[in-house]
């Protein structure tokens, strides 16, 4: 995932999906980014050139028979190259604690330093009526 | 059948539109409940475990279940009942008192009737099937829509394929390409009959490019082969009119064909009431209060038109809920005064989609009633539209008669990407004064025109 | 018409076919090689009707490899001592009806079906029409059984608890000059004893069918035209047979017979040998192949494929009667299809009729679908293409004589044929079953050398599950209060409850696949085509049969929907948890239990 000196990048920060042009300038790198409509685009483009990373969303098994499978996501991006390694770790993981959405399930996922959050509700009873 | 309970507002469906509608109706003082056929609220969001939801509503990139959970919390805090695992058999409207009767069925209470002054249909949409896009050949196991595959993978925890072809580049298809790849299946490729993708650009990047899944444009599945299970599909290139080009056929071995070929608003439950439908959107024609052509019946979310973003689904739900509460309130007062039966009539103006505008929602404006958009500006109404073609520079013009109400330039418009604008209706009130109302019918409408300054590709949107 | 071998040979010569014809028993057998399937068909028809009982068409065709019956996945073996007085081969509507008729007698009956459910082939792939005896040639077996079967249908459906309606068929004239056929039509009606027929003029047609095409010039109305669910009817025959003591063996294919002199002693199957008193050949498209196992292949089946489309229930109300616009002058081998209301409230478009070499090829193609659109959609002007929710193909089992073969074999003492059954086979089924059962019992008595007594305990009325469609809200509410599973809707499009699905799983002939549930309970039959309910059906079936979701099939063989769990952990979890015993049960164990259930 190393880059050529100039690259076109589709920004994935929001649904607009801006097409960015990113260029690395000089040996002490500085970057010229064009095409972005907001500052998040610039940050994304630099990240994409240096260390592309993504939020991982998937499911994990639990020990609870009423919710044997729950959805999870990383609390922020992890390096793209670590995604499959993280998936492998999660394949044999089993959640043993009931959590609300947004609560931390794993503090450091696969050595990325990024936490894994539960995203589905493992606590509230099924119905409210 | 006895009436079990009377409500100001009954919301059909506890997906993102229905939850938002119920919250808004409750906050407007209405006695409201939600009926839901599934066990848990959240609708399809429950299986949309990917992130990207709520950027507009919450300023965060939430997953579907988190977005649903937040709305469910708001519903619970207000004590709004969610009557779940309950199926709506049919709706009728009492012509004398204008109330709706909803025939309900569930295991616990068998069959019962709910009465409502106003009804909000937040019934969502369903996926177009292989048969509805006329896929031929065999019909073995392994042909499934992306949403069904998503349920099997994300909710049930099973892989429905080891090596698949995805037909259609709609967002659910792209999301599932990534999801299946992450879970260890191989996605041979995504095939799109149109010359450009149907899904959002960022999903092409993060779901396909990231995982080196090829996207084949102007190509489609010509036939499925397989006795018991899919064994292969035949792929072919298509010409500009979508007709297969002879000699381009290629057989791709795979065990599944997953389809993401469009969504269809589900309105079968309200159609028998004689609601006017929009052929372009597949949903009912609504005014800016999300009221359908039938007084007291509101609709919102993907039942009205298929949205790209859940945030807009919630927004339309909020409008519908607020307006339904206001309608129920007037109905109730009228009931108390009983001598005045007739509802104060709506003053409706049609909004006509012109030029390259594929459709615009709402399709009508009611000048007599207005509950206001979500932006806080009470005079504003939100409009959603899609372009029929891709254009690198487009001009939106909204005019009433000779008066230009709004003009806006777009750097790019694409059929898959819905645009949203707000219009200040205060401007309209003087244009559409009573004497304007006397104008001949043809000029008594608002024209919403989309003009392309430069056009790139000619792809009709197939989302409606 | 000239008869005999010379006549056959000259007919073949006239068609420029390099084919040899010879007599074989009472039939004429064709040998040689032709260059196309069209020539194969031409030769067969040229040889038919020349004074022989039937045509045995053994021509080889360029590029066509002879097709064989599809085989089930390996199954557990049958006890080698198994004996049945009567073994019926083929669980279509004919075989199932025959099995039921046989249980009127004090004999043991087995119904063998190679697929994993009854009504898997031709019987589930037709328009569900109970034909009036109009299109059938006067004096033919078809005419005889159609007349009798049609009259028996109301009582049969009542006994079996199967919904039946009589919307009547309206055959429209597309030109004013077609009325010239009226005298011929009246004569046919008289010959075939078609009841209650009326001529409707253009105005009357408009009045009765307001959405009808303007392109009509009156028509003939045949009130004795019914509609039924062909698969529900077949399953009901099967269930009633089991209720009266019959055994249904699914996934069981016949591969040959063991003979002694001119008598079948054993039926060879993929699961071992079954001793048989009498054998009934109701093997549908493969009935000539099965006859051949007993060296009695005196007729030939050729497949005639039909493609039909189903329209959304939303448009079901736009039409009352079965509409068709036949080409009265042509000598086509079917009525040519039409626009048929189904018992489930949909409309069915078609079917087509195309001769095909493969007998189990149910694939569809664009041209067949275009044909039904072009010919039938226009009959009802409120319909549009986007009302289509699905389409399918079936293959009719036709002989070159275009008539049923219903007889005891001339050469095998204990073999009865019910073959060549195509349209109007469904309408004829109760009458065919009656006669074939009598022939079988007679043959059995002869070979066994004993008198066969009636079964005193026979109950013609099926213990039918409740039919929610016909119920008022009050009745439905009462049913749900008694059994809450009828309150939980699983298939949202067709409004099918969990209770109705459970009835198919716990039927006397239990379903083994999702397609089985779909056909029997209609779950997944609607506009979303199972998109929403498929995962729910998987869960219900896994729970009820105590198997893993990944073992559940769409139809037979390896047609699993879910292939493997995504999480290693999930498997561990399940095997340690409450469901461990359930998950440990293999599919084989499960099917064995089902057979115990059947046999008991």
JSON list of C-alpha atoms in Angstrom, two decimals, chain B residues 54-128:
[
{"chain": "B", "resi": 54, "resn": "UNK", "atom": "CA", "xyz": [-25.97, 9.06, 11.92]},
{"chain": "B", "resi": 55, "resn": "UNK", "atom": "CA", "xyz": [-23.37, 11.47, 10.60]},
{"chain": "B", "resi": 56, "resn": "UNK", "atom": "CA", "xyz": [-26.07, 14.10, 10.14]},
{"chain": "B", "resi": 57, "resn": "UNK", "atom": "CA", "xyz": [-28.33, 13.28, 13.12]},
{"chain": "B", "resi": 58, "resn": "UNK", "atom": "CA", "xyz": [-25.63, 12.55, 15.69]},
{"chain": "B", "resi": 59, "resn": "UNK", "atom": "CA", "xyz": [-22.38, 13.78, 14.11]},
{"chain": "B", "resi": 60, "resn": "UNK", "atom": "CA", "xyz": [-20.95, 10.29, 14.56]},
{"chain": "B", "resi": 61, "resn": "UNK", "atom": "CA", "xyz": [-20.29, 7.30, 12.38]},
{"chain": "B", "resi": 62, "resn": "UNK", "atom": "CA", "xyz": [-22.48, 4.78, 14.13]},
{"chain": "B", "resi": 63, "resn": "UNK", "atom": "CA", "xyz": [-23.35, 1.25, 13.11]},
{"chain": "B", "resi": 64, "resn": "UNK", "atom": "CA", "xyz": [-26.95, 0.43, 12.26]},
{"chain": "B", "resi": 65, "resn": "UNK", "atom": "CA", "xyz": [-27.73, -1.30, 15.57]},
{"chain": "B", "resi": 66, "resn": "UNK", "atom": "CA", "xyz": [-26.28, 1.66, 17.52]},
{"chain": "B", "resi": 67, "resn": "UNK", "atom": "CA", "xyz": [-28.35, 4.13, 15.53]},
{"chain": "B", "resi": 68, "resn": "UNK", "atom": "CA", "xyz": [-31.46, 2.03, 16.16]},
{"chain": "B", "resi": 69, "resn": "UNK", "atom": "CA", "xyz": [-30.57, 1.70, 19.84]},
{"chain": "B", "resi": 70, "resn": "UNK", "atom": "CA", "xyz": [-30.38, 5.46, 20.30]},
{"chain": "B", "resi": 71, "resn": "UNK", "atom": "CA", "xyz": [-33.83, 5.90, 18.83]},
{"chain": "B", "resi": 72, "resn": "UNK", "atom": "CA", "xyz": [-35.15, 2.96, 20.80]},
{"chain": "B", "resi": 73, "resn": "UNK", "atom": "CA", "xyz": [-33.81, 4.62, 23.97]},
{"chain": "B", "resi": 74, "resn": "UNK", "atom": "CA", "xyz": [-35.64, 7.82, 23.10]},
{"chain": "B", "resi": 75, "resn": "UNK", "atom": "CA", "xyz": [-38.82, 5.83, 22.56]},
{"chain": "B", "resi": 76, "resn": "UNK", "atom": "CA", "xyz": [-38.38, 4.02, 25.88]},
{"chain": "B", "resi": 77, "resn": "UNK", "atom": "CA", "xyz": [-37.65, 7.23, 27.79]},
{"chain": "B", "resi": 78, "resn": "UNK", "atom": "CA", "xyz": [-40.96, 8.60, 26.61]},
{"chain": "B", "resi": 79, "resn": "UNK", "atom": "CA", "xyz": [-42.78, 5.44, 27.53]},
{"chain": "B", "resi": 80, "resn": "UNK", "atom": "CA", "xyz": [-44.08, 5.00, 24.02]},
{"chain": "B", "resi": 81, "resn": "UNK", "atom": "CA", "xyz": [-45.47, 1.44, 23.72]},
{"chain": "B", "resi": 82, "resn": "UNK", "atom": "CA", "xyz": [-43.95, -0.74, 21.00]},
{"chain": "B", "resi": 83, "resn": "UNK", "atom": "CA", "xyz": [-46.49, -3.46, 20.30]},
{"chain": "B", "resi": 84, "resn": "UNK", "atom": "CA", "xyz": [-44.05, -5.97, 18.85]},
{"chain": "B", "resi": 85, "resn": "UNK", "atom": "CA", "xyz": [-44.47, -9.36, 17.15]},
{"chain": "B", "resi": 86, "resn": "UNK", "atom": "CA", "xyz": [-47.79, -8.04, 15.98]},
{"chain": "B", "resi": 87, "resn": "UNK", "atom": "CA", "xyz": [-49.04, -8.15, 12.43]},
{"chain": "B", "resi": 88, "resn": "UNK", "atom": "CA", "xyz": [-51.33, -5.63, 10.78]},
{"chain": "B", "resi": 89, "resn": "UNK", "atom": "CA", "xyz": [-53.99, -7.49, 8.80]},
{"chain": "B", "resi": 90, "resn": "UNK", "atom": "CA", "xyz": [-55.66, -4.43, 7.31]},
{"chain": "B", "resi": 91, "resn": "UNK", "atom": "CA", "xyz": [-56.72, -0.82, 7.77]},
{"chain": "B", "resi": 92, "resn": "UNK", "atom": "CA", "xyz": [-60.06, 0.80, 7.18]},
{"chain": "B", "resi": 93, "resn": "UNK", "atom": "CA", "xyz": [-61.14, 4.41, 7.55]},
{"chain": "B", "resi": 94, "resn": "UNK", "atom": "CA", "xyz": [-64.46, 5.25, 9.07]},
{"chain": "B", "resi": 95, "resn": "UNK", "atom": "CA", "xyz": [-66.04, 7.77, 6.72]},
{"chain": "B", "resi": 96, "resn": "UNK", "atom": "CA", "xyz": [-68.24, 9.30, 9.44]},
{"chain": "B", "resi": 97, "resn": "UNK", "atom": "CA", "xyz": [-65.71, 10.21, 12.09]},
{"chain": "B", "resi": 98, "resn": "UNK", "atom": "CA", "xyz": [-62.56, 9.97, 9.98]},
{"chain": "B", "resi": 99, "resn": "UNK", "atom": "CA", "xyz": [-60.93, 7.51, 12.36]},
{"chain": "B", "resi": 100, "resn": "UNK", "atom": "CA", "xyz": [-58.80, 4.61, 11.28]},
{"chain": "B", "resi": 101, "resn": "UNK", "atom": "CA", "xyz": [-59.43, 1.04, 12.41]},
{"chain": "B", "resi": 102, "resn": "UNK", "atom": "CA", "xyz": [-56.43, -1.26, 12.37]},
{"chain": "B", "resi": 103, "resn": "UNK", "atom": "CA", "xyz": [-57.00, -5.01, 12.50]},
{"chain": "B", "resi": 104, "resn": "UNK", "atom": "CA", "xyz": [-54.11, -6.52, 14.43]},
{"chain": "B", "resi": 105, "resn": "UNK", "atom": "CA", "xyz": [-53.00, -10.08, 15.03]},
{"chain": "B", "resi": 106, "resn": "UNK", "atom": "CA", "xyz": [-50.50, -11.61, 17.41]},
{"chain": "B", "resi": 107, "resn": "UNK", "atom": "CA", "xyz": [-50.01, -14.72, 19.50]},
{"chain": "B", "resi": 108, "resn": "UNK", "atom": "CA", "xyz": [-50.80, -13.18, 22.85]},
{"chain": "B", "resi": 109, "resn": "UNK", "atom": "CA", "xyz": [-53.98, -11.25, 22.04]},
{"chain": "B", "resi": 110, "resn": "UNK", "atom": "CA", "xyz": [-55.15, -13.13, 18.91]},
{"chain": "B", "resi": 111, "resn": "UNK", "atom": "CA", "xyz": [-57.02, -10.53, 16.85]},
{"chain": "B", "resi": 112, "resn": "UNK", "atom": "CA", "xyz": [-57.89, -7.05, 18.02]},
{"chain": "B", "resi": 113, "resn": "UNK", "atom": "CA", "xyz": [-58.67, -3.62, 16.69]},
{"chain": "B", "resi": 114, "resn": "UNK", "atom": "CA", "xyz": [-56.77, -0.41, 17.33]},
{"chain": "B", "resi": 115, "resn": "UNK", "atom": "CA", "xyz": [-58.44, 2.89, 16.62]},
{"chain": "B", "resi": 116, "resn": "UNK", "atom": "CA", "xyz": [-56.39, 5.91, 15.56]},
{"chain": "B", "resi": 117, "resn": "UNK", "atom": "CA", "xyz": [-57.10, 9.50, 14.64]},
{"chain": "B", "resi": 118, "resn": "UNK", "atom": "CA", "xyz": [-53.98, 9.51, 12.48]},
{"chain": "B", "resi": 119, "resn": "UNK", "atom": "CA", "xyz": [-51.81, 6.73, 11.09]},
{"chain": "B", "resi": 120, "resn": "UNK", "atom": "CA", "xyz": [-48.15, 6.94, 10.08]},
{"chain": "B", "resi": 121, "resn": "UNK", "atom": "CA", "xyz": [-47.07, 4.25, 7.63]},
{"chain": "B", "resi": 122, "resn": "UNK", "atom": "CA", "xyz": [-43.37, 3.62, 8.16]},
{"chain": "B", "resi": 123, "resn": "UNK", "atom": "CA", "xyz": [-43.37, 0.30, 6.38]},
{"chain": "B", "resi": 124, "resn": "UNK", "atom": "CA", "xyz": [-39.97, 0.49, 4.69]},
{"chain": "B", "resi": 125, "resn": "UNK", "atom": "CA", "xyz": [-39.09, -1.32, 1.53]},
{"chain": "B", "resi": 126, "resn": "UNK", "atom": "CA", "xyz": [-38.28, -4.77, 0.18]},
{"chain": "B", "resi": 127, "resn": "UNK", "atom": "CA", "xyz": [-35.65, -5.99, -2.21]},
{"chain": "B", "resi": 128, "resn": "UNK", "atom": "CA", "xyz": [-36.23, -6.60, -5.87]}
]
